[in-house]
Structures are given as C-alpha cells and as structure tokens.
C-alpha cells in the first residue's frame, strides 16, 4: 500500500488533487477535504500526480 | 564532450523541474542540465507575497522536492546570456558555453521597474524572487507605512499580508479598481471593499511621478501633486518576459518566445521549446489564438508538455484550461477558462454581497469561464467539465 498524507495546516482548498485524483481526494458535503490515507500500488502514479499539482506542496506520498 | 544526448533547461523553476521529471518519466536517458540565474533550487513562488511575508511559512519550506534518481546537472547562480542556434550552444554568464541537442527555455519574467529618478533608493522593492521577498520581509518589520504602486495581484496580496502584520498600506493605481485587467468590474469592486474595510487606502486614477529621499525613500509624489510619506514602497506594475538574452538568436520574440501549438519555438529548428511565463503559444482550443499564461498551473503543465514535444513529434498540441487564483485575507478567488471574452456573467451560487459566490462567465450562452470566491470545492467539478470539453473539441479538430 502507498501512504498519503495531507498537511491540513498547509492545505488551502485549491482542489487540484480532487481534480487530478478524484477517487482518492474529494470534498465532502461540508466542503472538507477527505482523502484515502492508504491507496493500492496501482494508484501511486495518480496520487503522486496529485501531490505535484498541489500549489501548497501539502501532499506527501510514501 | 560526452556522446550522450544533451537536454538543456534554462530556468531552475517550476516549469523547468516539471520538464525534467517528465523527461525521466518518458524514459529519456541523456544528460539533463538545468541552468538557474538564482542561487536557489526550484522553489514555490506563490507564498512569496503571502505566507512568507506573514511568517506562516519559512524560506526552506518553499523548495520543491526533487527525486534523487532524476540525475540532474544543476548550474545555479548562472544565467544564460546568448543562444547560437546553428552551433546548438547556449552561452552562459560564466563565459562557458553549453551544447544542446534539445533546449527548453523557461526563463520566466522580470518585474517592470518604472524609469523614475531615485527608483533604486533603499526601501523600494519589487517582488518576484526569493531574495526580493527576504528583503521586503525584513524591511516590513522595520517601518509603518507601505506604499504599493500597482493594484494587481501582487500588490493586493502584499497589501493583505501587510495589513495582517499591522502596517499602514496605501495602494496607487492608474485604473479605477483593483486587479482591473483580470477581473470583471463587479468582482473587482468586492475586493476593493474588502481592502477598504481592512484599512487599505486607495489612490485610483493616479500615477507616480516622483520618488523622494536621500539615503532611503521617504515619499512618493503623485500626478495630482499629492505627496504620500512612505517607509517602504513595493512596485507591482507588471512584468516582462525574460528574453533579452535571446535577442539576435533568430528566435521570434514578441512579448515572449513565440511557439507553435506544441510549445516548439519558431525558428528553433525543432530543437528548442519554451514553457511557463516566457512562452507565447498557439492555443488550438481557443481558435489558435496566441496566449502567454503567467500562472502556476500553466508553468507546471507546460514545462512537461514542452519537453515532451521535443522528444516525440506525435505529441498532442498543448491546450491547457487557463486558471489562476489569488488569496487575500480570508478570501480565495479562483478563476478557470477565459472570462475575459465573456459577454455576460451569472451568479449561480451564493452572492457578491455575501462574498461567497460562483459566477459563470458566458459568451453567447457558451460557458467560457468560472469565478469562485471561497467556493473551492465547487471549482473542481467545473474544472473537470471544462477540461473534458476542451479535449473533445481538440479531438474533433485533429
């Protein structure tokens, strides 16, 4: 599994990750960011792309 | 000279880094050299006017992570001074030359400084590079009144940061509202009121005709004769593509490096491309109009697209959905598409008065852009919708 962590102190709700990787990142009904903290290996490229799309550099993928 | 293929990237920036990453991902195994005029490895610029000034983020937090296996040759603190297309050589400020098989130009823009006497006095700032931000931050800690020349994004964002820090702020602009070139009047007015409520003073319809001071700037003089005392001044009146080093190279320069729809530079013999703020390209998704996009998302996307265009002649045309955002106080305004061509606007959620809204920009009933103020979650779905439309249009065309 691939670990995903969003630093919510940095996140500014740009929503780039939600756009790039909608399966792994979403906004819920309260407009809060929800995301999968562990994703399967086949999703790695997508979450890494989401991390690179984040203007706040708030997403870490391990 | 090694026999390996040489890919040279001028600009140790977001666009340059994303280009290098895309090349390795593509399987490129030649040498990749990145030349950067600044001493820093690629870093994130948007916080320079915001989190960095207010102290929420520090300089070392802005550096982009660079994977070690990218195997890049860095030339930092060195600028390109010339290009010889016939010899395939870039001249460097070290007097050396670097030979290339493929070259990506990502030199960005430089702030415009007005030709006023005393404009080089201490206390007068521009804001583009990390060194600019360091100086401005240090300076802002030592004085009370910041005068900002130019009510564009940089000026407005720095105004918000400075007010957050408790400084007095006056903004001067020749237009009659903030961010007048980028925003429709109704939205610009919302921001004008936000700033005024936060205590910012505006001088609209005015230009600066003089700067006074001896060892340090003391005041600005406006065209109506008013003198405004200033502890420091930020000049944010726009920027100019960094292409002076390319003059005489044979590349076509017209407010940037002119490229085709694939980001390949005209007259570059198929070996030169440009990306980011410096690149003028033909956008197939907007009737082949020439565009130059000075925004974060474009720098990232175009860096990768331009590099791959040089590797693969079957690369798709570059057809990004333009987008930008600005953060001021607790407000985040986002834009996608080309709202500038819209003929009418409709509020589809929230309201201007509530300062939380979603505005569709329409041209002949076609959705050409969207503005969102503090409604980021709704933007992701609009962005997807408009990206899909852009892709479909391009498929039909090719």
CSV table of C-alpha atoms in Angstrom, one decimal:
chain,number,residue,atom,x,y,z
A,1,UNK,CA,0.0,0.0,0.0
A,2,UNK,CA,1.0,3.6,-0.6
A,3,UNK,CA,0.7,6.1,2.2
A,4,UNK,CA,-0.8,9.5,1.6
A,5,UNK,CA,-0.7,12.4,4.0
A,6,UNK,CA,-2.1,15.9,3.5
A,7,UNK,CA,-0.8,18.6,5.9
A,8,UNK,CA,-4.1,20.4,6.7
A,9,UNK,CA,-2.2,23.3,8.1
A,10,UNK,CA,-0.9,24.0,4.6
A,11,UNK,CA,-4.0,22.9,2.6
A,12,UNK,CA,-5.8,25.9,1.1
A,13,UNK,CA,-8.6,24.0,-0.6
A,14,UNK,CA,-7.3,24.7,-4.1
A,15,UNK,CA,-8.9,21.4,-5.1
A,16,UNK,CA,-6.2,20.5,-7.6
A,17,UNK,CA,-5.8,17.0,-6.0
A,18,UNK,CA,-9.6,16.5,-6.3
A,19,UNK,CA,-9.3,17.3,-10.0
A,20,UNK,CA,-6.3,15.1,-10.7
A,21,UNK,CA,-7.2,12.1,-8.5
A,22,UNK,CA,-10.9,12.2,-7.8
A,23,UNK,CA,-11.0,8.6,-6.5
A,24,UNK,CA,-8.5,9.4,-3.8
A,25,UNK,CA,-9.4,13.0,-2.9
A,26,UNK,CA,-12.8,14.5,-2.5
A,27,UNK,CA,-14.6,17.4,-0.9
A,28,UNK,CA,-17.4,16.2,1.4
A,29,UNK,CA,-20.8,17.8,1.9
A,30,UNK,CA,-19.3,20.2,4.5
A,31,UNK,CA,-16.7,21.3,1.9
A,32,UNK,CA,-14.0,19.5,3.9
A,33,UNK,CA,-11.2,17.6,2.1
A,34,UNK,CA,-11.4,13.9,2.6
A,35,UNK,CA,-8.8,11.5,1.2
A,36,UNK,CA,-7.6,8.0,1.3
A,37,UNK,CA,-4.6,7.6,3.7
A,38,UNK,CA,-3.6,4.3,2.1
A,39,UNK,CA,-4.1,3.6,-1.6
A,40,UNK,CA,-3.1,0.5,-3.6
A,41,UNK,CA,0.1,0.5,-5.5
A,42,UNK,CA,-1.7,0.9,-8.9
A,43,UNK,CA,-2.9,4.3,-7.7
A,44,UNK,CA,0.6,5.5,-6.9
A,45,UNK,CA,1.1,7.4,-10.1
A,46,UNK,CA,-2.2,9.2,-9.7
A,47,UNK,CA,-1.6,10.3,-6.1
A,48,UNK,CA,1.9,11.4,-7.0
A,49,UNK,CA,0.5,13.5,-9.8
A,50,UNK,CA,-1.9,15.0,-7.2
A,51,UNK,CA,1.0,15.8,-4.9
A,52,UNK,CA,2.8,17.6,-7.8
A,53,UNK,CA,-0.4,19.5,-8.7
A,54,UNK,CA,-0.7,20.9,-5.2
A,55,UNK,CA,0.3,24.6,-5.1
A,56,UNK,CA,0.8,24.4,-1.4
A,57,UNK,CA,3.1,21.3,-1.5
A,58,UNK,CA,0.8,19.9,1.2
A,59,UNK,CA,0.5,16.3,0.0
A,60,UNK,CA,3.2,13.7,0.9
A,61,UNK,CA,3.2,10.3,-0.7
A,62,UNK,CA,5.4,7.4,0.6
B,1,UNK,CA,32.4,16.1,-24.8
B,2,UNK,CA,30.4,13.0,-24.0
B,3,UNK,CA,28.4,11.3,-26.7
B,4,UNK,CA,25.2,11.3,-24.6
B,5,UNK,CA,22.2,13.3,-25.7
B,6,UNK,CA,22.1,16.7,-24.1
B,7,UNK,CA,18.8,18.2,-22.9
B,8,UNK,CA,19.4,21.7,-21.5
B,9,UNK,CA,16.8,23.6,-19.5
B,10,UNK,CA,17.2,27.3,-18.9
B,11,UNK,CA,15.3,28.2,-15.8
B,12,UNK,CA,15.5,26.4,-12.4
B,13,UNK,CA,11.8,26.9,-11.9
B,14,UNK,CA,8.6,25.0,-11.5
B,15,UNK,CA,8.4,24.7,-15.3
B,16,UNK,CA,12.0,23.6,-15.6
B,17,UNK,CA,11.7,21.0,-12.8
B,18,UNK,CA,8.4,19.5,-14.1
B,19,UNK,CA,10.1,19.3,-17.6
B,20,UNK,CA,13.0,17.3,-16.2
B,21,UNK,CA,10.6,15.0,-14.3
B,22,UNK,CA,8.5,14.4,-17.4
B,23,UNK,CA,11.6,13.6,-19.4
B,24,UNK,CA,12.7,10.9,-17.0
B,25,UNK,CA,9.2,9.5,-16.8
B,26,UNK,CA,9.2,9.3,-20.6
B,27,UNK,CA,12.4,7.3,-20.4
B,28,UNK,CA,14.9,9.9,-21.5
B,29,UNK,CA,18.3,8.7,-20.5
B,30,UNK,CA,20.5,11.5,-21.8
B,31,UNK,CA,22.0,14.3,-19.7
B,32,UNK,CA,19.7,16.9,-18.3
B,33,UNK,CA,21.2,20.2,-17.3
B,34,UNK,CA,19.3,22.9,-15.5
B,35,UNK,CA,20.6,26.4,-15.5
B,36,UNK,CA,19.2,28.9,-13.0
B,37,UNK,CA,20.0,32.5,-12.5
B,38,UNK,CA,19.1,32.4,-8.9
B,39,UNK,CA,21.2,30.6,-6.3
B,40,UNK,CA,18.2,28.6,-5.1
B,41,UNK,CA,17.0,25.2,-6.3
B,42,UNK,CA,13.5,25.4,-7.7
B,43,UNK,CA,11.0,26.8,-5.2
B,44,UNK,CA,7.4,27.7,-5.0
B,45,UNK,CA,6.7,31.3,-5.7
B,46,UNK,CA,3.0,31.9,-4.7
B,47,UNK,CA,3.8,32.1,-0.9
B,48,UNK,CA,6.3,34.9,-1.5
B,49,UNK,CA,3.6,37.5,-1.4
B,50,UNK,CA,1.6,35.7,1.4
B,51,UNK,CA,2.6,33.1,3.8
B,52,UNK,CA,6.3,34.1,3.6
B,53,UNK,CA,5.6,37.7,4.4
B,54,UNK,CA,3.3,36.9,7.3
B,55,UNK,CA,5.7,34.4,8.7
B,56,UNK,CA,3.3,31.4,8.3
B,57,UNK,CA,5.9,29.7,6.1
B,58,UNK,CA,9.7,29.9,6.0
B,59,UNK,CA,12.0,30.1,3.1
B,60,UNK,CA,13.3,26.5,3.4
B,61,UNK,CA,9.7,25.2,3.2
B,62,UNK,CA,9.3,26.5,-0.3
B,63,UNK,CA,11.8,24.3,-2.1
B,64,UNK,CA,10.2,21.7,-4.3
B,65,UNK,CA,11.1,18.1,-3.5
B,66,UNK,CA,13.5,16.7,-6.2
B,67,UNK,CA,13.8,13.0,-6.5
B,68,UNK,CA,17.4,11.9,-6.5
B,69,UNK,CA,17.0,9.4,-9.3
B,70,UNK,CA,16.3,12.3,-11.7
B,71,UNK,CA,20.1,12.6,-12.1
B,72,UNK,CA,20.1,16.3,-13.0
B,73,UNK,CA,23.1,18.6,-13.5
B,74,UNK,CA,22.5,21.8,-11.8
B,75,UNK,CA,24.1,25.1,-12.7
B,76,UNK,CA,22.7,27.6,-10.1
B,77,UNK,CA,23.6,31.2,-9.9
B,78,UNK,CA,24.4,31.2,-13.6
B,79,UNK,CA,22.4,32.8,-16.3
B,80,UNK,CA,22.1,32.2,-20.0
B,81,UNK,CA,23.5,35.2,-21.9
B,82,UNK,CA,23.1,34.1,-25.5
B,83,UNK,CA,21.9,31.4,-27.9
B,84,UNK,CA,23.5,30.2,-31.1
B,85,UNK,CA,21.0,28.0,-32.9
B,86,UNK,CA,23.4,27.0,-35.7
B,87,UNK,CA,26.0,25.7,-33.3
B,88,UNK,CA,23.4,24.5,-30.8
B,89,UNK,CA,25.0,26.3,-28.0
B,90,UNK,CA,23.9,28.3,-25.0
B,91,UNK,CA,26.3,31.0,-23.8
B,92,UNK,CA,26.5,31.3,-20.0
B,93,UNK,CA,27.4,34.1,-17.7
B,94,UNK,CA,30.5,32.1,-16.7
B,95,UNK,CA,31.8,32.7,-20.3
B,96,UNK,CA,31.4,29.0,-20.9
B,97,UNK,CA,29.0,27.5,-23.5
B,98,UNK,CA,26.8,24.5,-23.2
B,99,UNK,CA,26.0,22.4,-26.2
B,100,UNK,CA,22.4,21.0,-26.5
B,101,UNK,CA,20.6,18.5,-28.6
B,102,UNK,CA,17.3,19.9,-27.2
B,103,UNK,CA,16.7,23.1,-25.3
B,104,UNK,CA,13.9,24.3,-23.1
B,105,UNK,CA,13.5,28.0,-22.4
B,106,UNK,CA,11.8,28.6,-19.1
B,107,UNK,CA,13.3,31.9,-18.0
B,108,UNK,CA,10.1,33.4,-16.8
B,109,UNK,CA,9.5,37.2,-16.4
B,110,UNK,CA,11.2,40.1,-14.7
B,111,UNK,CA,9.3,42.8,-12.8
B,112,UNK,CA,8.9,46.1,-14.6
B,113,UNK,CA,10.6,49.0,-12.9
B,114,UNK,CA,9.4,52.4,-14.0
B,115,UNK,CA,12.1,54.8,-15.2
B,116,UNK,CA,11.8,57.2,-12.4
B,117,UNK,CA,14.6,59.1,-10.7
B,118,UNK,CA,15.5,57.6,-7.3
B,119,UNK,CA,13.9,54.3,-8.2
B,120,UNK,CA,17.0,52.5,-6.9
B,121,UNK,CA,16.8,54.0,-3.4
B,122,UNK,CA,16.8,51.6,-0.5
B,123,UNK,CA,13.3,50.9,0.7
B,124,UNK,CA,11.9,50.4,-2.8
B,125,UNK,CA,11.1,46.8,-3.7
B,126,UNK,CA,9.8,44.6,-6.4
B,127,UNK,CA,8.6,41.0,-5.7
B,128,UNK,CA,9.5,38.1,-7.9
B,129,UNK,CA,12.4,36.2,-6.5
B,130,UNK,CA,13.0,34.7,-3.1
B,131,UNK,CA,15.7,37.4,-2.5
B,132,UNK,CA,13.1,40.1,-3.1
B,133,UNK,CA,10.8,38.5,-0.6
B,134,UNK,CA,13.6,38.3,2.0
B,135,UNK,CA,14.4,42.0,1.6
B,136,UNK,CA,10.8,43.0,1.7
B,137,UNK,CA,10.0,40.9,4.8
B,138,UNK,CA,13.0,42.3,6.7
B,139,UNK,CA,12.1,45.9,5.6
B,140,UNK,CA,8.4,45.5,6.5
B,141,UNK,CA,9.4,44.6,10.1
B,142,UNK,CA,11.1,48.0,10.5
B,143,UNK,CA,8.5,50.5,9.3
B,144,UNK,CA,4.9,51.5,9.5
B,145,UNK,CA,3.7,52.7,6.1
B,146,UNK,CA,3.9,50.6,3.0
B,147,UNK,CA,3.0,52.3,-0.3
B,148,UNK,CA,2.2,49.9,-3.1
B,149,UNK,CA,2.4,51.0,-6.7
B,150,UNK,CA,0.1,48.9,-8.7
B,151,UNK,CA,-3.2,47.2,-7.6
B,152,UNK,CA,-2.6,44.0,-9.4
B,153,UNK,CA,-2.5,40.5,-7.8
B,154,UNK,CA,1.0,41.0,-6.3
B,155,UNK,CA,0.1,44.5,-4.9
B,156,UNK,CA,-3.2,43.3,-3.5
B,157,UNK,CA,-1.8,40.2,-2.0
B,158,UNK,CA,1.1,42.1,-0.3
B,159,UNK,CA,-1.4,44.7,0.9
B,160,UNK,CA,-3.4,41.9,2.6
B,161,UNK,CA,-0.2,40.4,4.2
B,162,UNK,CA,1.0,43.8,5.3
B,163,UNK,CA,-2.4,44.7,6.9
B,164,UNK,CA,-2.3,41.3,8.7
B,165,UNK,CA,1.1,42.4,10.1
B,166,UNK,CA,-0.4,45.7,11.2
B,167,UNK,CA,1.3,48.0,8.7
B,168,UNK,CA,-0.5,51.0,7.1
B,169,UNK,CA,-1.0,50.4,3.5
B,170,UNK,CA,-1.7,52.8,0.5
B,171,UNK,CA,-2.2,51.4,-3.0
B,172,UNK,CA,-1.8,53.6,-6.0
B,173,UNK,CA,-3.1,52.5,-9.5
B,174,UNK,CA,-3.9,54.3,-12.7
B,175,UNK,CA,-7.0,52.2,-13.1
B,176,UNK,CA,-10.2,52.8,-11.1
B,177,UNK,CA,-10.3,49.5,-9.3
B,178,UNK,CA,-8.0,46.7,-8.1
B,179,UNK,CA,-7.0,43.9,-10.5
B,180,UNK,CA,-8.7,45.7,-13.2
B,181,UNK,CA,-7.1,43.9,-16.1
B,182,UNK,CA,-8.0,40.4,-14.8
B,183,UNK,CA,-11.4,40.8,-13.1
B,184,UNK,CA,-14.8,42.0,-14.2
B,185,UNK,CA,-15.8,45.2,-12.5
B,186,UNK,CA,-18.3,43.7,-10.1
B,187,UNK,CA,-15.8,41.3,-8.7
B,188,UNK,CA,-13.0,43.9,-8.6
B,189,UNK,CA,-15.4,46.1,-6.5
B,190,UNK,CA,-15.9,43.3,-4.0
B,191,UNK,CA,-12.2,43.2,-3.4
B,192,UNK,CA,-12.0,47.0,-3.3
B,193,UNK,CA,-14.5,47.0,-0.4
B,194,UNK,CA,-12.7,44.1,1.3
B,195,UNK,CA,-9.5,46.0,1.3
B,196,UNK,CA,-11.1,49.3,2.4
B,197,UNK,CA,-12.7,47.6,5.3
B,198,UNK,CA,-9.4,46.1,6.3
B,199,UNK,CA,-8.0,49.7,6.3
B,200,UNK,CA,-6.2,49.9,3.0
B,201,UNK,CA,-6.2,53.3,1.4
B,202,UNK,CA,-6.5,53.5,-2.4
B,203,UNK,CA,-5.5,56.3,-4.8
B,204,UNK,CA,-7.1,55.2,-8.1
B,205,UNK,CA,-6.7,57.0,-11.4
B,206,UNK,CA,-3.3,58.2,-10.2
B,207,UNK,CA,0.3,57.6,-11.4
B,208,UNK,CA,3.5,58.1,-9.5
B,209,UNK,CA,5.6,60.9,-11.0
B,210,UNK,CA,8.4,61.1,-8.4
B,211,UNK,CA,10.2,59.4,-5.5
B,212,UNK,CA,11.9,61.4,-2.8
B,213,UNK,CA,14.6,60.6,-0.3
B,214,UNK,CA,18.3,60.7,0.1
B,215,UNK,CA,19.7,57.6,1.9
B,216,UNK,CA,16.4,55.9,1.7
B,217,UNK,CA,13.0,56.5,0.1
B,218,UNK,CA,10.8,58.9,2.1
B,219,UNK,CA,7.8,59.7,-0.1
B,220,UNK,CA,6.0,59.2,-3.4
B,221,UNK,CA,4.7,62.1,-5.4
B,222,UNK,CA,1.5,61.6,-7.5
B,223,UNK,CA,0.5,63.2,-10.8
B,224,UNK,CA,-2.1,65.4,-9.0
B,225,UNK,CA,0.7,66.8,-6.7
B,226,UNK,CA,-0.1,64.8,-3.6
B,227,UNK,CA,2.9,63.6,-1.6
B,228,UNK,CA,2.5,60.4,0.4
B,229,UNK,CA,5.1,59.6,3.0
B,230,UNK,CA,6.4,56.1,2.8
B,231,UNK,CA,8.6,53.9,4.9
B,232,UNK,CA,8.9,51.5,2.0
B,233,UNK,CA,7.5,51.0,-1.4
B,234,UNK,CA,6.6,48.0,-3.4
B,235,UNK,CA,6.4,48.3,-7.2
B,236,UNK,CA,4.0,45.8,-8.7
B,237,UNK,CA,3.1,47.2,-12.1
B,238,UNK,CA,3.6,44.1,-14.1
B,239,UNK,CA,6.3,42.1,-15.6
B,240,UNK,CA,8.2,41.5,-18.8
B,241,UNK,CA,9.3,38.1,-20.3
B,242,UNK,CA,13.0,37.5,-19.7
B,243,UNK,CA,14.1,37.2,-23.4
B,244,UNK,CA,16.8,39.9,-23.6
B,245,UNK,CA,19.4,37.1,-23.8
B,246,UNK,CA,17.7,35.7,-26.9
B,247,UNK,CA,17.9,38.9,-29.0
B,248,UNK,CA,19.7,38.3,-32.2
B,249,UNK,CA,19.4,34.5,-31.8
B,250,UNK,CA,16.8,34.2,-34.7
B,251,UNK,CA,14.0,33.1,-32.4
B,252,UNK,CA,10.9,35.1,-32.8
B,253,UNK,CA,10.3,37.4,-29.7
B,254,UNK,CA,7.0,39.1,-29.3
B,255,UNK,CA,6.3,39.7,-25.7
B,256,UNK,CA,7.8,36.3,-25.1
B,257,UNK,CA,9.3,33.4,-27.1
B,258,UNK,CA,6.8,32.7,-29.9
B,259,UNK,CA,6.0,29.0,-30.2
B,260,UNK,CA,3.7,26.8,-32.2
B,261,UNK,CA,0.8,24.8,-30.8
B,262,UNK,CA,3.3,22.3,-29.4
B,263,UNK,CA,5.4,24.8,-27.5
B,264,UNK,CA,8.2,24.5,-30.0
B,265,UNK,CA,9.9,27.8,-30.6
B,266,UNK,CA,9.6,29.3,-34.1
B,267,UNK,CA,13.0,29.1,-35.9
B,268,UNK,CA,14.3,26.8,-33.3
B,269,UNK,CA,14.9,24.0,-35.8
B,270,UNK,CA,12.6,21.7,-33.8
B,271,UNK,CA,15.2,21.5,-31.0
B,272,UNK,CA,14.0,24.5,-28.9
B,273,UNK,CA,10.8,24.8,-26.9
B,274,UNK,CA,9.6,27.3,-24.3
B,275,UNK,CA,7.4,26.9,-21.3
B,276,UNK,CA,5.9,28.9,-18.5
B,277,UNK,CA,5.6,32.7,-18.2
B,278,UNK,CA,8.0,33.3,-21.0
B,279,UNK,CA,6.2,31.2,-23.7
B,280,UNK,CA,3.8,32.6,-26.2
B,281,UNK,CA,2.0,29.6,-27.8
B,282,UNK,CA,-0.9,29.0,-30.2
B,283,UNK,CA,-3.9,27.5,-28.4
B,284,UNK,CA,-5.8,25.1,-30.6
B,285,UNK,CA,-8.7,25.1,-28.1
B,286,UNK,CA,-9.2,28.8,-28.5
B,287,UNK,CA,-9.2,29.3,-32.3
B,288,UNK,CA,-5.4,29.3,-32.5
B,289,UNK,CA,-5.2,32.5,-30.5
B,290,UNK,CA,-1.8,33.4,-29.1
B,291,UNK,CA,-1.6,33.0,-25.4
B,292,UNK,CA,1.0,33.6,-22.7
B,293,UNK,CA,-0.1,32.4,-19.3
B,294,UNK,CA,1.6,33.7,-16.2
B,295,UNK,CA,0.2,31.3,-13.7
B,296,UNK,CA,1.3,28.4,-11.5
B,297,UNK,CA,-0.7,25.6,-13.0
B,298,UNK,CA,0.4,26.5,-16.5
B,299,UNK,CA,4.1,26.6,-15.6
B,300,UNK,CA,3.8,23.1,-14.2
B,301,UNK,CA,1.8,21.7,-17.1
B,302,UNK,CA,3.6,23.5,-19.9
B,303,UNK,CA,7.1,22.5,-18.6
B,304,UNK,CA,6.2,18.9,-19.0
B,305,UNK,CA,4.3,19.3,-22.3
B,306,UNK,CA,7.0,21.4,-24.0
B,307,UNK,CA,9.8,19.0,-23.0
B,308,UNK,CA,7.9,16.0,-24.4
B,309,UNK,CA,7.1,17.9,-27.6
B,310,UNK,CA,10.8,18.0,-28.3
B,311,UNK,CA,11.1,14.2,-27.7
B,312,UNK,CA,8.2,13.0,-29.7
B,313,UNK,CA,6.9,14.5,-32.9
B,314,UNK,CA,3.5,12.9,-32.3
B,315,UNK,CA,2.9,14.8,-29.0
B,316,UNK,CA,-0.5,16.3,-28.7
B,317,UNK,CA,-1.0,20.1,-29.0
B,318,UNK,CA,-0.8,22.0,-25.7
B,319,UNK,CA,-4.3,23.0,-24.9
B,320,UNK,CA,-4.5,23.9,-21.2
B,321,UNK,CA,-7.5,25.3,-19.4
B,322,UNK,CA,-6.2,28.6,-18.1
B,323,UNK,CA,-6.6,29.0,-14.4
B,324,UNK,CA,-5.5,31.3,-11.6
B,325,UNK,CA,-6.2,32.1,-8.0
B,326,UNK,CA,-5.4,34.8,-5.5
B,327,UNK,CA,-5.5,34.7,-1.7
B,328,UNK,CA,-6.2,38.0,0.2
B,329,UNK,CA,-7.1,38.0,3.9
B,330,UNK,CA,-9.5,35.1,4.3
B,331,UNK,CA,-10.7,35.2,0.7
B,332,UNK,CA,-9.7,32.8,-2.1
B,333,UNK,CA,-10.7,33.8,-5.6
B,334,UNK,CA,-10.3,31.2,-8.3
B,335,UNK,CA,-10.8,31.5,-12.0
B,336,UNK,CA,-10.8,29.0,-14.8
B,337,UNK,CA,-11.2,29.4,-18.6
B,338,UNK,CA,-11.1,32.7,-20.4
B,339,UNK,CA,-13.6,35.0,-18.5
B,340,UNK,CA,-12.1,38.0,-20.4
B,341,UNK,CA,-14.1,37.1,-23.5
B,342,UNK,CA,-17.4,36.7,-21.7
B,343,UNK,CA,-20.3,38.9,-22.7
B,344,UNK,CA,-22.3,38.3,-19.5
B,345,UNK,CA,-21.9,36.9,-16.0
B,346,UNK,CA,-24.4,35.0,-13.9
B,347,UNK,CA,-24.2,34.2,-10.2
B,348,UNK,CA,-25.2,30.5,-9.9
B,349,UNK,CA,-24.5,30.1,-6.2
B,350,UNK,CA,-24.0,32.4,-3.2
B,351,UNK,CA,-23.9,36.2,-3.8
B,352,UNK,CA,-21.5,39.0,-4.3
B,353,UNK,CA,-22.9,40.7,-1.2
B,354,UNK,CA,-22.1,37.6,0.9
B,355,UNK,CA,-18.6,37.4,-0.6
B,356,UNK,CA,-19.0,33.8,-1.3
B,357,UNK,CA,-20.1,33.0,-4.8
B,358,UNK,CA,-19.8,31.0,-8.0
B,359,UNK,CA,-20.1,33.1,-11.2
B,360,UNK,CA,-20.4,31.6,-14.6
B,361,UNK,CA,-18.9,33.6,-17.5
B,362,UNK,CA,-20.9,33.2,-20.7
B,363,UNK,CA,-20.3,34.2,-24.3
B,364,UNK,CA,-23.4,33.7,-26.4
B,365,UNK,CA,-24.7,31.2,-23.8
B,366,UNK,CA,-21.5,29.2,-24.0
B,367,UNK,CA,-19.6,28.7,-20.7
B,368,UNK,CA,-16.2,30.2,-21.2
B,369,UNK,CA,-15.1,30.6,-17.6
B,370,UNK,CA,-15.9,30.5,-14.0
B,371,UNK,CA,-15.1,32.6,-10.9
B,372,UNK,CA,-15.4,31.2,-7.4
B,373,UNK,CA,-14.9,33.2,-4.2
B,374,UNK,CA,-14.4,30.9,-1.2
B,375,UNK,CA,-16.1,28.1,-3.1
B,376,UNK,CA,-13.1,26.0,-4.0
B,377,UNK,CA,-14.9,22.6,-3.7
B,378,UNK,CA,-17.3,23.6,-6.5
B,379,UNK,CA,-14.4,24.5,-8.8
B,380,UNK,CA,-13.1,21.0,-9.1
B,381,UNK,CA,-16.2,19.8,-10.9
B,382,UNK,CA,-16.3,22.8,-13.2
B,383,UNK,CA,-12.7,22.3,-14.0
B,384,UNK,CA,-13.3,18.7,-14.9
B,385,UNK,CA,-16.3,19.7,-17.1
B,386,UNK,CA,-14.4,22.4,-18.9
B,387,UNK,CA,-11.3,20.2,-19.4
B,388,UNK,CA,-13.4,17.4,-20.9
B,389,UNK,CA,-15.0,19.9,-23.3
B,390,UNK,CA,-11.5,21.2,-24.3
B,391,UNK,CA,-10.3,17.7,-25.0
B,392,UNK,CA,-13.4,16.8,-27.1
B,393,UNK,CA,-13.0,20.0,-29.1
B,394,UNK,CA,-9.4,19.1,-29.9
B,395,UNK,CA,-10.2,15.6,-30.9
B,396,UNK,CA,-12.8,16.9,-33.3
B,397,UNK,CA,-10.3,19.3,-34.8
B,398,UNK,CA,-7.5,16.8,-35.4
